[in-house]
Amino acid sequence: MIPLSYYLILSGVLFAIGMAGVLLRRNAVAVLLSVEIMLNSANLNLVAFSRYIAPEQASGQMFALFVMAIGAAEVAVGLALILMIYRNLQSVNLDQFNIFKW
Amino acid sequence: MQIEWINLMPELIIFGIAIAVLLGEMYFSTNAKRFLGILSLLGIVAALFSLTSLYGVEATEFMGMFSIDLTATVLKGILLVTTALVVLATSRSRMTIGEGEFYSMMLFSVLGTMFMASANDLIMLFIALELTVLPAYILVGSKKTAGSAEAALKYFLLGLVASVILLYGMSLVYGLTGQTNFTAIANALAGQAIQPLLLVGMVMIVVGLGFKVAAVPFHFWAPDVYEGAPVPVASFLAVGPKAGGFAALIHFFPVALAVAAPIWAGLFAILAVLSMLLGNLAALAQTQVRRLLGYSAVAHTGYLLVGLAVADSFGYTSLIFYFLVYSLAALGSFLVILATTERGLGENVTDFAGLYKRAPMLALAMAIFLFSLVGIPPLAGFMGKVYLFSAAVQGDLIWLAVIGVLNSVVSFGYYVTVIRQMYFVNPPTNEGLPVSKPLYLSIVLIMAAVVFLGVYPSAFLSIINL
């Protein structure tokens, strides 16, 4: 059986990739995708822990299922907002959103 | 599994009304839609009544996922009262989206916040948090202008990243204990040495929830959202989601992570100092009044976090009292801004010039709210700060109390610029500013509450057993 640490390292790497995408990419859709990678890294953690630490309860797997549903809802809202800002500014580049100073 | 549905009555009522209002938006005629605000208001009042019957009840539902206790009940009460005031105030406002959409999104967000206040399980907490913020993102973007869209997108992306960081932290806590229930987590951690992985998870949860309450350095969204969102939405955001964030903080850390109390208390002390300093200093430089209030909200998050840094029951109860006091004053000042923006004013601080001559009641109300935010006796803000800082002194955090008092003095600097404009600068015209009756009533009620709680704070403190 694959040791638990393999899953944790993979999830850590995915989280880092997602975080790098959030910080470095300037396209709003790409940022959204990066966040989804981070979300899935947390999901991987939950499922792996559920299997290895508490196999008698499936609460971690339950959690992962709820997270997937919430992730889908978030993408729906996020894409709607990106579509709206595209209609206003004809761009989805985060650098061009500068009405407010950061 | 036996469920006492009566314990869930407030949530069920809010849920039902939210669905009904959304359906009303679809099927009602334009004329009938005007009553959706009144329907929402009636629903909130009904939920409030059923909540009073839960006062003093201690129970858990859904196999320990949902806990009913004094803290949760009182926070829900504060939330419902402030939401009712928002609904009352905006019932005649011109909406940027349909009335039904606006009120149902608001009610769903309130529902999420109520579940957050009662969450006793990581899964419940995460779902409740998302239910709180998802409608808020939609509401912020509801104006369909570039500014509103930009604020919504920033709020959404930063909020999403914070949620994911929170989730990752939760997964680590789950991995170390194999439990998702707060009490079970505490039992699994009791008596063990604190592992580095737990610290990582804890810091990630602090980051995630710190974003929701707009603590520095996770505050970037707050000024933008308060400035960019439609004013009725901004007034709701100043009270609603923030209540959920603090409810989650009060529930999660003292219960689940009791073993690591000194560490997270230290973290909150640092966040408190940063939020107070940066919020107040940044607010000094603002000329846009809603942005000014946005930074003032950040500073007040700092004051509120003092209660968590103290990490004892006196600290938490003072936090709740100060939260009530703060949310009333912040909501009141936003409603005054709403009243002026409806007449095309209220964007810049200079727009308030001579408000005293044009609308004496609005100017008086704004002055009272701002003085309460500074903490000038005999207003409620003063009593709130007295309790909060005396909790800090009793918890051997005298330095934190001193920083808090000094910050209150600094904050006087920017609040007074607004008051100076209202009372000592001549208005461009002497034309009056008519205010719709429900909005006026709401402002007067909040003003009365701010004065009453300042003179007679034990009216509320006896409810939370202080």
XYZ file of C-alpha atoms in Angstrom:
568
model
C 0.000 0.000 0.000
C 1.251 3.495 -0.833
C 2.314 5.293 2.359
C 0.222 8.250 3.546
C 3.168 10.630 3.181
C 3.080 10.244 -0.617
C -0.434 11.639 -0.724
C 0.489 14.477 1.602
C 3.514 15.435 -0.479
C 1.425 15.377 -3.663
C -1.233 17.526 -2.046
C 1.410 19.929 -0.755
C 2.886 20.224 -4.258
C -0.573 20.813 -5.775
C -1.297 23.476 -3.158
C 1.996 25.214 -3.969
C 1.314 25.057 -7.726
C -2.132 26.540 -7.180
C -0.788 29.265 -4.904
C 1.915 30.134 -7.454
C -0.786 30.382 -10.119
C -2.881 32.696 -7.949
C 0.074 34.968 -7.300
C 1.652 34.950 -10.766
C -1.119 34.614 -13.341
C -2.886 37.834 -14.308
C -5.838 36.312 -16.154
C -8.879 36.073 -13.874
C -9.964 32.721 -15.342
C -6.482 31.263 -14.859
C -6.529 32.467 -11.239
C -9.884 30.761 -10.766
C -8.460 27.515 -12.167
C -5.437 27.794 -9.867
C -7.750 28.128 -6.875
C -9.566 24.982 -8.023
C -6.223 23.122 -7.978
C -5.704 24.297 -4.385
C -9.223 23.171 -3.504
C -8.503 19.722 -4.884
C -5.231 19.485 -2.990
C -7.197 20.008 0.231
C -9.694 17.390 -0.958
C -6.896 14.908 -1.577
C -5.685 15.531 1.973
C -9.157 14.896 3.368
C -9.682 11.663 1.494
C -6.193 10.351 2.263
C -6.534 11.155 5.960
C -9.958 9.583 6.000
C -8.566 6.348 4.546
C -5.434 6.150 6.706
C -6.231 7.875 10.009
C -9.927 7.202 10.579
C -10.982 4.383 8.203
C -13.923 3.366 10.437
C -15.656 6.708 9.869
C -15.973 8.222 6.417
C -16.238 11.815 7.646
C -13.239 12.955 5.612
C -14.731 11.544 2.429
C -18.061 13.159 3.282
C -16.251 16.449 3.745
C -14.601 16.050 0.324
C -17.979 15.478 -1.325
C -19.386 18.653 0.220
C -16.290 20.578 -0.829
C -16.792 19.453 -4.443
C -20.376 20.722 -4.421
C -19.288 24.021 -2.910
C -16.450 24.280 -5.417
C -18.934 23.946 -8.267
C -21.117 26.685 -6.752
C -18.091 28.926 -6.373
C -17.081 28.456 -9.996
C -20.617 29.337 -11.099
C -20.552 32.606 -9.145
C -16.959 33.316 -10.144
C -17.507 32.857 -13.873
C -20.611 35.050 -13.700
C -18.580 37.806 -12.041
C -15.762 37.446 -14.585
C -18.314 37.633 -17.411
C -19.771 40.797 -15.876
C -16.380 42.476 -15.533
C -15.548 41.476 -19.118
C -18.703 43.232 -20.308
C -17.697 46.355 -18.400
C -14.010 46.525 -19.225
C -13.558 44.218 -22.264
C -10.761 42.478 -20.372
C -10.205 39.771 -17.782
C -6.687 40.920 -16.965
C -6.390 41.612 -13.244
C -3.800 44.349 -13.792
C -6.393 46.489 -15.556
C -8.785 46.532 -12.609
C -7.447 49.580 -10.889
C -10.381 51.804 -10.077
C -9.531 51.139 -6.451
C -5.969 51.263 -5.248
C -4.906 47.968 -3.712
C -31.109 10.190 15.511
C -33.810 12.364 17.033
C -33.887 15.996 15.930
C -35.578 18.632 18.061
C -36.831 20.768 15.184
C -37.917 23.496 17.585
C -34.213 24.175 18.255
C -33.732 24.866 14.562
C -36.833 27.035 14.199
C -35.055 30.400 13.582
C -32.949 28.868 10.800
C -35.947 27.101 9.279
C -37.981 30.311 9.212
C -35.179 32.287 7.559
C -34.668 29.480 5.035
C -38.377 29.347 4.188
C -38.669 33.110 3.825
C -35.553 33.266 1.637
C -37.042 30.679 -0.734
C -40.455 32.382 -0.674
C -38.964 35.785 -1.466
C -36.933 34.345 -4.329
C -40.036 32.685 -5.769
C -41.966 35.927 -5.254
C -39.408 37.715 -7.403
C -40.128 35.219 -10.176
C -43.906 35.123 -10.046
C -45.166 38.384 -8.509
C -46.167 41.405 -10.543
C -44.035 44.533 -10.266
C -46.540 46.078 -7.879
C -46.591 43.086 -5.548
C -42.794 42.919 -5.451
C -42.754 46.027 -3.292
C -44.087 43.865 -0.475
C -41.206 41.387 -0.623
C -39.215 43.643 1.710
C -42.072 43.624 4.220
C -42.325 39.835 3.883
C -38.604 39.503 4.625
C -38.963 41.813 7.601
C -41.866 39.773 8.989
C -39.845 36.592 8.533
C -36.877 38.007 10.407
C -39.109 39.202 13.247
C -40.717 35.731 13.446
C -37.267 34.128 13.541
C -36.283 36.556 16.279
C -39.331 35.560 18.347
C -38.600 31.865 17.975
C -34.997 32.612 18.912
C -36.049 34.163 22.220
C -37.626 30.839 23.206
C -34.169 29.257 22.775
C -32.597 31.642 25.278
C -30.857 29.542 27.932
C -31.256 26.301 25.959
C -28.099 24.208 25.696
C -28.342 21.432 23.127
C -26.686 19.905 20.094
C -28.374 18.674 16.944
C -27.343 16.613 13.913
C -25.098 14.323 15.992
C -23.172 17.169 17.579
C -22.642 19.162 14.385
C -24.896 22.018 15.415
C -24.711 23.440 18.911
C -27.233 25.738 20.530
C -25.662 27.706 23.350
C -25.787 31.175 24.834
C -23.033 32.648 22.639
C -24.619 31.343 19.461
C -28.124 32.460 20.444
C -26.990 35.973 21.394
C -24.931 36.367 18.215
C -27.885 35.212 16.127
C -30.063 37.721 17.969
C -27.643 40.571 17.178
C -27.464 39.433 13.572
C -31.232 39.221 13.149
C -31.855 42.605 14.776
C -29.281 44.349 12.585
C -30.537 42.576 9.461
C -34.105 43.579 10.291
C -32.905 47.201 10.517
C -31.191 46.906 7.127
C -34.329 45.444 5.554
C -36.504 48.142 7.114
C -34.158 50.886 5.969
C -33.870 49.651 2.398
C -37.541 48.759 1.895
C -38.143 51.974 -0.080
C -34.690 52.230 -1.661
C -34.131 51.968 -5.365
C -32.561 48.551 -5.868
C -29.828 47.695 -8.336
C -31.358 44.233 -8.762
C -34.883 42.941 -8.133
C -36.165 43.312 -4.573
C -36.712 39.578 -4.296
C -33.187 38.788 -5.452
C -31.697 41.342 -3.090
C -33.604 40.196 -0.004
C -33.312 36.478 -0.702
C -29.542 36.744 -1.207
C -29.330 38.703 2.022
C -31.436 36.127 3.868
C -29.358 33.222 2.545
C -26.230 35.000 3.720
C -27.858 35.522 7.136
C -28.790 31.833 7.202
C -25.163 30.909 6.567
C -24.051 33.232 9.333
C -26.565 31.686 11.747
C -25.237 28.216 10.959
C -21.721 29.536 11.401
C -22.620 30.811 14.858
C -23.872 27.337 15.789
C -21.319 25.254 13.882
C -19.667 22.649 16.050
C -18.058 20.673 13.286
C -15.484 21.452 10.607
C -17.816 20.355 7.791
C -20.691 22.459 9.105
C -18.378 25.437 9.602
C -17.029 25.293 6.054
C -20.420 24.919 4.397
C -21.931 27.657 6.552
C -19.054 29.967 5.710
C -19.513 29.426 1.996
C -23.250 29.971 2.321
C -22.469 33.278 4.023
C -20.052 34.595 1.436
C -21.433 33.306 -1.884
C -24.587 35.486 -1.764
C -22.389 38.346 -0.542
C -20.231 38.137 -3.681
C -23.368 38.332 -5.811
C -24.752 41.266 -3.839
C -21.496 43.227 -4.117
C -21.516 42.809 -7.884
C -25.194 43.667 -8.246
C -24.716 47.244 -9.465
C -23.384 46.146 -12.881
C -20.960 49.075 -13.060
C -17.210 48.726 -13.481
C -16.567 49.704 -9.857
C -19.097 47.253 -8.477
C -17.785 44.471 -10.712
C -14.212 45.139 -9.733
C -15.038 45.142 -6.021
C -16.986 41.915 -6.419
C -14.208 40.191 -8.346
C -11.567 41.228 -5.810
C -13.797 40.132 -2.946
C -14.504 36.857 -4.708
C -10.931 35.922 -5.649
C -9.417 36.898 -2.312
C -12.295 35.230 -0.477
C -11.910 32.056 -2.491
C -8.188 31.841 -1.750
C -8.894 32.447 1.943
C -11.560 29.717 1.950
C -9.151 27.255 0.360
C -6.402 28.078 2.843
C -8.947 27.608 5.635
C -9.995 24.265 4.139
C -6.395 23.085 3.891
C -5.843 24.025 7.530
C -9.010 22.144 8.469
C -7.807 19.069 6.560
C -4.559 19.116 8.554
C -6.447 19.378 11.854
C -8.664 16.515 10.701
C -5.622 14.471 9.728
C -4.011 14.895 13.142
C -7.122 13.950 15.090
C -9.282 11.880 12.741
C -12.249 13.925 13.950
C -14.290 16.786 12.535
C -16.347 17.572 15.636
C -14.866 20.438 17.703
C -15.287 18.657 21.048
C -13.905 15.401 19.643
C -10.915 17.299 18.220
C -10.275 18.809 21.647
C -10.474 15.355 23.262
C -8.100 13.865 20.702
C -5.598 16.667 21.188
C -5.819 16.800 25.000
C -2.664 15.774 26.805
C -0.548 15.630 23.660
C 2.432 17.773 22.823
C 1.605 20.341 20.135
C 2.848 19.047 16.819
C 4.286 21.362 14.156
C 1.625 20.211 11.685
C -1.090 21.346 14.089
C 0.548 24.767 14.215
C 0.560 24.960 10.416
C -3.120 23.983 10.302
C -3.955 26.472 13.028
C -2.190 29.351 11.275
C -4.014 28.491 8.032
C -7.360 28.572 9.843
C -6.447 31.924 11.398
C -5.621 33.236 7.914
C -8.899 31.961 6.454
C -11.112 33.327 9.194
C -8.977 36.472 9.516
C -9.951 37.269 5.950
C -13.661 36.966 6.741
C -13.422 39.485 9.562
C -11.057 41.729 7.532
C -8.093 41.633 9.904
C -4.789 43.118 8.684
C -2.939 41.731 6.658
C -6.000 40.088 5.059
C -8.067 43.260 4.852
C -7.463 44.332 1.244
C -10.987 43.599 0.140
C -12.762 45.606 2.862
C -12.224 49.225 1.702
C -12.802 48.303 -1.950
C -15.993 46.415 -1.194
C -17.432 49.117 1.054
C -16.687 51.715 -1.620
C -17.642 49.707 -4.691
C -20.715 47.803 -3.505
C -24.188 49.377 -3.675
C -24.793 51.248 -0.393
C -27.605 48.966 0.912
C -25.278 46.001 0.374
C -22.349 47.730 2.051
C -24.498 48.455 5.097
C -25.427 44.768 5.308
C -21.841 43.585 4.815
C -20.669 45.783 7.671
C -22.684 43.618 10.083
C -23.639 40.255 8.572
C -20.634 38.234 7.382
C -18.467 39.797 10.054
C -20.737 38.398 12.783
C -20.253 34.947 11.263
C -16.490 35.293 11.243
C -16.358 36.269 14.894
C -18.871 33.580 15.855
C -16.653 30.979 14.191
C -13.551 32.357 15.903
C -15.227 32.296 19.330
C -16.492 28.760 18.769
C -13.587 27.066 17.073
C -10.449 28.202 18.857
C -11.458 28.032 22.551
C -13.266 24.705 22.092
C -11.286 22.683 19.557
C -7.797 24.097 20.008
C -7.871 24.677 23.776
C -4.472 22.982 24.115
C -2.780 25.589 21.955
C -4.522 28.563 23.617
C -1.400 30.652 24.387
C -0.198 30.351 20.790
C -3.378 31.421 19.031
C -4.044 34.088 21.648
C -0.625 35.516 20.777
C -1.448 35.376 17.067
C -4.704 37.259 17.648
C -2.892 39.865 19.751
C -0.514 40.514 16.832
C -3.404 40.686 14.340
C -5.282 43.028 16.695
C -2.367 45.456 16.935
C -1.743 45.393 13.161
C -5.437 45.896 12.349
C -5.860 48.777 14.780
C -2.717 50.581 13.628
C -3.061 50.076 9.885
C -6.835 50.577 9.818
C -6.690 53.848 11.706
C -3.649 55.259 9.911
C -5.037 54.393 6.465
C -8.422 55.881 7.374
C -6.737 59.204 8.223
C -5.758 59.607 4.565
C -9.209 58.898 3.069
C -11.448 61.463 1.415
C -14.172 59.059 0.242
C -16.500 58.534 3.148
C -17.374 54.887 2.505
C -13.714 54.005 2.057
C -13.045 55.811 5.323
C -15.663 53.640 7.033
C -14.105 50.582 5.352
C -10.767 51.279 7.007
C -12.557 52.109 10.231
C -14.159 48.641 10.016
C -10.668 47.150 9.731
C -9.579 49.083 12.811
C -12.644 47.860 14.711
C -11.801 44.278 13.782
C -8.567 45.020 15.617
C -10.431 46.159 18.747
C -12.674 43.086 18.593
C -9.709 40.723 18.242
C -8.471 42.025 21.606
C -11.301 39.954 23.129
C -9.902 36.819 21.485
C -6.335 37.656 22.464
C -7.486 37.716 26.110
C -8.825 34.167 25.580
C -11.112 33.901 28.603
C -14.872 34.117 29.017
C -14.746 37.783 30.094
C -12.868 38.511 26.872
C -15.445 36.705 24.723
C -18.453 38.333 26.361
C -16.882 41.788 26.018
C -16.195 40.938 22.386
C -19.869 40.120 21.844
C -20.974 43.318 23.586
C -18.543 45.397 21.575
C -19.668 43.651 18.416
C -23.265 44.695 19.084
C -22.198 48.252 19.811
C -19.932 48.440 16.788
C -22.404 46.909 14.375
C -25.162 49.320 15.459
C -22.937 52.377 14.998
C -21.423 51.149 11.719
C -24.823 50.204 10.342
C -26.252 53.562 11.425
C -23.514 55.524 9.690
C -23.973 53.494 6.505
C -27.720 54.159 6.618
C -27.084 57.912 6.910
C -24.832 57.596 3.862
C -27.629 55.662 2.148
C -30.033 58.523 2.909
C -27.631 61.074 1.410
C -26.609 59.011 -1.634
C -30.266 58.616 -2.535
C -30.225 62.406 -3.001
C -27.000 62.237 -5.024
C -24.658 63.113 -2.168
C -22.415 61.236 0.230
C -19.557 60.030 -1.934
C -16.895 62.363 -0.580
C -16.393 63.732 2.897
C -16.923 67.245 1.502
C -20.417 66.220 0.337
C -21.416 66.300 3.991
C -20.708 70.033 4.144
C -23.403 71.782 6.139
C -25.547 68.684 6.487
C -26.577 70.187 9.812
C -28.503 72.906 8.000
C -29.974 70.678 5.315
C -30.998 67.670 7.420
C -30.434 68.316 11.129
C -31.642 64.877 12.185
C -29.300 63.043 9.810
C -26.363 65.169 10.933
C -27.162 64.513 14.592
C -27.493 60.774 13.951
C -24.210 60.644 12.013
C -22.424 62.583 14.761
C -23.761 60.182 17.424
C -22.711 57.105 15.432
C -19.238 58.468 14.743
C -18.740 59.542 18.361
C -19.842 56.065 19.421
C -17.256 54.550 17.061
C -14.563 56.737 18.640
C -15.804 55.755 22.103
C -16.936 59.023 23.636
C -19.069 58.764 26.800
C -21.985 58.422 27.385
C -22.458 56.537 24.095
C -22.454 52.771 23.658
C -19.024 52.681 22.016
C -17.481 53.999 25.213
C -18.977 51.252 27.389
C -17.982 48.624 24.814
C -14.382 49.796 24.853
C -14.357 49.992 28.664
C -15.339 46.326 28.922
C -13.024 45.190 26.138
C -9.954 46.976 27.459
C -10.642 46.055 31.079
C -10.795 42.425 29.921
C -7.356 42.986 28.380
C -6.032 44.501 31.624
C -7.409 41.607 33.683
C -5.823 39.147 31.252
C -2.380 40.753 31.829
C -2.384 42.348 28.399
C -2.011 45.924 29.611
C 0.141 46.840 26.602
C -2.685 45.761 24.285
C -5.195 47.904 26.194
C -2.820 50.891 26.003
C -2.407 50.452 22.236
C -6.187 50.192 21.903
C -6.806 53.430 23.819
C -4.105 55.277 21.864
C -5.677 54.048 18.623
C -9.075 55.335 19.710
C -7.489 58.753 20.125
C -5.972 58.540 16.621
C -9.336 57.461 15.186
C -10.873 60.681 16.518
C -8.792 62.466 13.884
C -10.679 61.098 10.870
C -14.153 60.822 12.350
C -13.993 64.466 13.358
C -13.302 65.599 9.783
C -16.746 64.318 8.819
C -18.343 65.970 11.847
C -16.516 69.240 11.110
C -17.881 69.194 7.558
C -21.425 68.607 8.804
C -21.485 71.308 11.460
C -18.890 73.958 10.669
C -18.785 74.228 6.888
C -21.389 76.141 4.932
C -23.500 74.022 2.593
C -23.493 74.736 -1.171
C -27.302 75.016 -1.025
C -29.803 75.156 1.799
C -32.130 72.739 0.043
C -33.462 70.079 2.415
C -32.746 66.364 2.112
C -35.987 64.400 2.335
C -35.595 60.875 3.734
C -38.023 58.011 3.194
C -39.977 57.119 6.347
C -38.733 53.529 6.883
C -35.114 54.634 6.516
C -35.707 57.508 8.923
C -37.358 55.165 11.428
C -34.463 52.728 11.176
C -31.871 55.465 11.773
C -33.806 56.807 14.763
C -34.125 53.310 16.271
C -30.385 52.709 15.953
C -29.649 56.137 17.418
C -31.878 55.377 20.397
C -30.186 52.001 20.884
C -26.690 53.524 20.764
C -27.580 56.099 23.411
C -29.535 53.592 25.540
C -26.749 50.979 25.575
C -24.263 53.661 26.543
C -26.323 54.862 29.505
C -27.637 51.468 30.568
C -25.323 48.731 29.221
C -26.455 46.138 31.774
C -29.693 45.814 29.782
C -27.677 43.770 27.318
C -24.858 42.571 29.581
C -27.302 40.733 31.838
C -28.428 38.750 28.779
C -24.908 37.464 28.172
C -24.266 36.942 31.901
C -21.535 39.514 32.312
